Amino acid sequence: QVQLVESGGGLVQPGGSLRLSCAASGSIGSINRMGWYRQAPGSQRELVAHITKSGITTYADSVKGRFTISRDNAKNTMYLQMSSLKPEDTAVYYCNAERQIIATVYNYWGQGTQVTVSS
């Protein structure tokens, strides 16, 4: 199994920056896709960004140009660099890992880290 632990959340003013980290218990090189999701109060959990094993990235329209997802396979860690933060970015951010073995897809989730953007 894969265990994921997020860190780096906190309180930041609008326009500020934060970097979230997701540390995996095992090698993330064996995971075909990892991503960041977020859930605001009263809202559905939504995709923020994801990155494939080969480094191909995808971003939600709401964060394009402001957020950058990356992964360091040597450190078994994925990152989300967030800049120009807006109040609407306030949410619990979750790390996700997807791994496919034969015909079965497995999804793993971290416990989440709170990001609050407020003046």
Coordinates of N, CA and C in Angstrom, one line a residue:
Q1 N 0.8 -1.2 0.0 CA 0.0 0.0 0.0 C 0.9 1.2 0.0
V2 N 0.3 2.4 -0.3 CA 0.9 3.6 -0.4 C 0.3 4.5 0.7
Q3 N 1.1 5.1 1.5 CA 0.7 6.1 2.5 C 1.1 7.5 2.1
L4 N 0.3 8.4 2.2 CA 0.5 9.8 1.8 C 0.3 10.8 3.0
V5 N 1.2 11.7 3.1 CA 1.1 12.7 4.2 C 1.4 14.1 3.6
E6 N 0.4 14.9 3.7 CA 0.5 16.3 3.2 C 1.0 17.2 4.3
S7 N 1.7 18.3 3.9 CA 2.1 19.3 4.8 C 2.3 20.6 4.1
G8 N 2.4 21.7 4.8 CA 2.7 23.0 4.2 C 1.5 23.9 4.2
G9 N 0.4 23.5 4.6 CA -0.8 24.4 4.6 C -0.7 25.4 5.7
G10 N -1.6 26.4 5.7 CA -1.6 27.4 6.7 C -2.4 28.6 6.3
L11 N -2.2 29.7 7.0 CA -2.9 30.9 6.7 C -2.0 31.9 5.9
V12 N -2.6 32.4 4.8 CA -1.8 33.3 4.0 C -2.7 34.4 3.5
Q13 N -2.2 35.6 3.3 CA -3.0 36.7 2.7 C -3.2 36.6 1.2
P14 N -4.2 37.2 0.7 CA -4.4 37.2 -0.7 C -3.2 37.7 -1.5
G15 N -2.8 37.0 -2.5 CA -1.6 37.4 -3.3 C -0.3 36.7 -2.8
G16 N -0.4 36.0 -1.7 CA 0.7 35.3 -1.1 C 1.0 34.0 -1.7
S17 N 1.9 33.3 -1.2 CA 2.4 32.0 -1.8 C 2.5 30.9 -0.7
L18 N 2.3 29.7 -1.1 CA 2.5 28.5 -0.2 C 3.0 27.4 -1.0
R19 N 3.8 26.5 -0.4 CA 4.2 25.3 -1.1 C 3.7 24.1 -0.3
L20 N 2.9 23.3 -0.9 CA 2.4 22.0 -0.2 C 3.3 20.9 -0.6
S21 N 3.5 20.0 0.3 CA 4.3 18.8 0.1 C 3.5 17.5 0.4
C22 N 3.7 16.5 -0.4 CA 3.1 15.2 -0.2 C 4.2 14.2 -0.1
A23 N 4.4 13.6 1.0 CA 5.4 12.6 1.2 C 4.8 11.2 1.1
A24 N 5.4 10.3 0.3 CA 4.9 9.0 0.2 C 5.7 8.0 0.9
S25 N 5.1 7.0 1.4 CA 5.8 5.9 2.2 C 6.7 5.1 1.3
G26 N 6.3 4.9 0.0 CA 7.0 4.1 -0.9 C 7.5 5.0 -2.1
S27 N 8.1 4.3 -3.0 CA 8.5 5.0 -4.2 C 7.4 5.4 -5.1
I28 N 7.4 6.7 -5.4 CA 6.3 7.3 -6.2 C 6.6 7.0 -7.7
G29 N 7.8 6.5 -8.0 CA 8.1 6.2 -9.4 C 7.2 5.1 -9.9
S30 N 6.7 4.3 -9.1 CA 5.8 3.2 -9.5 C 4.4 3.6 -9.6
I31 N 4.0 4.8 -9.3 CA 2.7 5.3 -9.4 C 2.5 6.0 -10.7
N32 N 1.4 5.6 -11.4 CA 1.3 6.1 -12.8 C 0.8 7.6 -12.8
R33 N 0.1 8.0 -11.7 CA -0.4 9.4 -11.7 C -0.6 9.8 -10.2
M34 N -0.2 11.1 -9.9 CA -0.4 11.7 -8.7 C -1.1 13.0 -8.9
G35 N -1.8 13.5 -7.9 CA -2.5 14.7 -8.0 C -2.9 15.4 -6.7
W36 N -3.3 16.6 -6.9 CA -3.8 17.4 -5.7 C -5.2 17.7 -6.0
Y37 N -6.0 17.5 -5.0 CA -7.5 17.8 -5.0 C -7.7 18.7 -3.8
R38 N -8.8 19.5 -3.9 CA -9.2 20.3 -2.8 C -10.7 20.3 -2.6
Q39 N -11.1 20.6 -1.4 CA -12.5 20.6 -1.0 C -12.8 21.8 -0.1
A40 N -13.6 22.7 -0.5 CA -14.0 23.8 0.3 C -15.3 23.5 1.0
P41 N -15.6 24.2 2.1 CA -16.8 23.9 2.8 C -18.1 24.1 1.9
G42 N -18.9 23.1 1.9 CA -20.1 23.1 1.1 C -19.9 22.8 -0.3
S43 N -18.7 22.4 -0.7 CA -18.4 22.1 -2.1 C -17.9 20.7 -2.3
Q44 N -18.0 20.3 -3.6 CA -17.5 18.9 -3.9 C -16.0 19.0 -4.0
R45 N -15.4 17.8 -3.8 CA -13.9 17.8 -4.0 C -13.6 17.9 -5.4
E46 N -12.6 18.7 -5.8 CA -12.3 19.0 -7.2 C -10.8 18.8 -7.4
L47 N -10.5 18.4 -8.7 CA -9.1 18.3 -9.1 C -8.5 19.7 -9.2
V48 N -7.3 19.8 -8.6 CA -6.5 21.0 -8.8 C -5.4 20.8 -9.9
A49 N -4.7 19.7 -9.8 CA -3.7 19.4 -10.8 C -3.2 17.9 -10.6
H50 N -2.8 17.3 -11.7 CA -2.2 16.0 -11.5 C -0.9 15.9 -12.5
I51 N -0.1 14.9 -12.1 CA 1.1 14.7 -12.9 C 1.3 13.2 -13.1
T52 N 1.7 12.9 -14.3 CA 1.9 11.5 -14.6 C 3.3 11.0 -14.2
K53 N 3.6 9.7 -14.3 CA 4.9 9.2 -14.0 C 6.0 9.9 -14.9
S54 N 5.6 10.2 -16.1 CA 6.6 10.8 -17.0 C 6.7 12.3 -16.9
G55 N 5.9 12.9 -16.0 CA 5.9 14.3 -15.8 C 5.0 15.2 -16.6
I56 N 4.0 14.6 -17.2 CA 3.0 15.3 -17.9 C 2.0 15.9 -16.9
T57 N 1.7 17.2 -17.0 CA 0.9 17.8 -16.0 C -0.4 18.3 -16.6
T58 N -1.4 18.4 -15.7 CA -2.7 18.9 -16.1 C -3.2 19.8 -14.9
Y59 N -3.8 21.0 -15.3 CA -4.3 21.9 -14.2 C -5.7 22.3 -14.5
A60 N -6.4 22.5 -13.3 CA -7.8 23.1 -13.4 C -7.6 24.5 -14.0
D61 N -8.7 24.9 -14.7 CA -8.6 26.3 -15.3 C -8.5 27.3 -14.2
S62 N -9.0 27.1 -13.0 CA -9.0 28.1 -12.0 C -7.6 28.3 -11.4
V63 N -6.7 27.4 -11.6 CA -5.3 27.6 -11.1 C -4.2 27.7 -12.1
K64 N -4.6 27.6 -13.4 CA -3.6 27.7 -14.4 C -2.8 29.1 -14.3
G65 N -1.5 29.0 -14.4 CA -0.7 30.2 -14.3 C -0.3 30.6 -12.9
R66 N -1.0 30.0 -11.9 CA -0.7 30.3 -10.6 C -0.1 29.2 -9.8
F67 N -0.5 28.0 -10.1 CA 0.0 26.8 -9.3 C 0.9 26.0 -10.2
T68 N 1.9 25.3 -9.6 CA 2.8 24.4 -10.3 C 2.9 23.1 -9.5
I69 N 2.6 22.0 -10.2 CA 2.8 20.7 -9.6 C 4.1 20.1 -10.1
S70 N 4.7 19.4 -9.2 CA 6.0 18.7 -9.5 C 6.2 17.5 -8.6
R71 N 7.1 16.7 -9.0 CA 7.4 15.5 -8.2 C 8.9 15.3 -8.2
D72 N 9.4 14.8 -7.1 CA 10.8 14.4 -6.9 C 10.8 13.0 -6.6
N73 N 11.1 12.1 -7.6 CA 11.0 10.7 -7.3 C 12.1 10.2 -6.4
A74 N 13.2 10.9 -6.4 CA 14.3 10.5 -5.5 C 13.9 10.7 -4.0
K75 N 13.1 11.7 -3.7 CA 12.6 12.0 -2.4 C 11.3 11.4 -2.1
N76 N 10.7 10.8 -3.1 CA 9.3 10.2 -2.9 C 8.3 11.3 -2.5
T77 N 8.4 12.4 -3.1 CA 7.6 13.6 -2.7 C 7.0 14.3 -3.9
M78 N 5.8 14.8 -3.7 CA 5.1 15.6 -4.7 C 4.9 17.0 -4.1
Y79 N 4.9 18.0 -4.9 CA 4.8 19.4 -4.4 C 3.7 20.1 -5.2
L80 N 3.1 21.1 -4.6 CA 2.2 22.0 -5.2 C 2.7 23.4 -4.8
Q81 N 3.3 24.1 -5.7 CA 3.7 25.5 -5.5 C 2.5 26.4 -5.8
M82 N 2.0 27.2 -4.9 CA 0.9 28.0 -5.1 C 1.3 29.5 -4.9
S83 N 0.9 30.3 -5.9 CA 1.2 31.7 -5.9 C 0.0 32.5 -6.2
S84 N 0.1 33.8 -6.0 CA -1.1 34.7 -6.3 C -2.4 34.1 -5.7
L85 N -2.3 33.7 -4.5 CA -3.4 33.0 -3.9 C -4.6 33.9 -3.7
K86 N -5.8 33.4 -3.9 CA -7.1 34.1 -3.8 C -7.9 33.5 -2.7
P87 N -8.8 34.2 -2.1 CA -9.7 33.7 -1.1 C -10.4 32.4 -1.5
E88 N -10.8 32.3 -2.8 CA -11.5 31.2 -3.3 C -10.6 29.9 -3.4
D89 N -9.3 30.1 -3.1 CA -8.4 28.9 -3.0 C -8.5 28.3 -1.7
T90 N -9.2 28.9 -0.7 CA -9.3 28.3 0.6 C -10.0 27.0 0.6
A91 N -9.4 26.0 1.1 CA -9.9 24.6 1.1 C -9.0 23.7 1.8
V92 N -9.4 22.5 2.0 CA -8.5 21.4 2.4 C -8.0 20.7 1.2
Y93 N -6.7 20.7 1.1 CA -6.0 20.1 0.0 C -5.5 18.7 0.3
Y94 N -5.9 17.8 -0.7 CA -5.6 16.4 -0.5 C -4.6 15.9 -1.6
C95 N -3.7 15.1 -1.1 CA -2.8 14.4 -2.1 C -3.4 13.1 -2.5
N96 N -3.3 12.8 -3.8 CA -3.8 11.5 -4.3 C -2.8 10.8 -5.2
A97 N -2.8 9.5 -5.1 CA -1.9 8.7 -5.9 C -2.8 7.6 -6.5
E98 N -2.5 7.3 -7.8 CA -3.2 6.3 -8.5 C -2.2 5.3 -9.0
R99 N -2.6 4.0 -8.8 CA -1.7 3.0 -9.3 C -2.6 1.9 -9.9
Q100 N -2.2 1.4 -11.1 CA -2.9 0.4 -11.8 C -2.1 -0.9 -11.8
I101 N -2.7 -2.0 -11.3 CA -2.1 -3.3 -11.3 C -3.0 -4.2 -12.1
I102 N -2.5 -4.6 -13.3 CA -3.3 -5.4 -14.2 C -4.5 -4.6 -14.6
A103 N -5.7 -5.0 -14.3 CA -6.9 -4.3 -14.6 C -7.5 -3.6 -13.5
T104 N -6.9 -3.5 -12.3 CA -7.4 -2.9 -11.2 C -6.7 -1.6 -10.9
V105 N -7.5 -0.5 -10.7 CA -6.9 0.8 -10.3 C -7.1 1.1 -8.8
Y106 N -6.0 1.4 -8.2 CA -6.0 1.7 -6.8 C -5.8 3.2 -6.5
N107 N -6.5 3.8 -5.7 CA -6.4 5.2 -5.3 C -6.1 5.3 -3.8
Y108 N -5.1 6.2 -3.5 CA -4.7 6.4 -2.2 C -4.8 7.9 -1.9
W109 N -5.2 8.2 -0.6 CA -5.4 9.6 -0.2 C -4.7 10.0 1.0
G110 N -4.2 11.2 1.1 CA -3.6 11.7 2.3 C -4.7 12.2 3.2
Q111 N -4.3 12.7 4.4 CA -5.3 13.2 5.4 C -5.8 14.6 5.1
G112 N -5.1 15.3 4.3 CA -5.4 16.7 3.9 C -4.7 17.7 4.7
T113 N -4.5 18.9 4.1 CA -3.9 20.0 4.8 C -4.7 21.3 4.5
Q114 N -5.0 22.1 5.5 CA -5.8 23.2 5.4 C -5.1 24.4 4.8
V115 N -5.6 25.0 3.8 CA -5.1 26.3 3.2 C -6.2 27.3 3.4
T116 N -5.8 28.4 4.1 CA -6.8 29.5 4.3 C -6.2 30.8 3.7
V117 N -6.9 31.4 2.8 CA -6.4 32.6 2.2 C -7.4 33.7 2.6
S118 N -6.9 34.6 3.5 CA -7.7 35.6 4.1 C -6.8 36.8 4.5
S119 N -7.4 38.0 4.5 CA -6.7 39.2 4.9 C -7.1 39.5 6.4

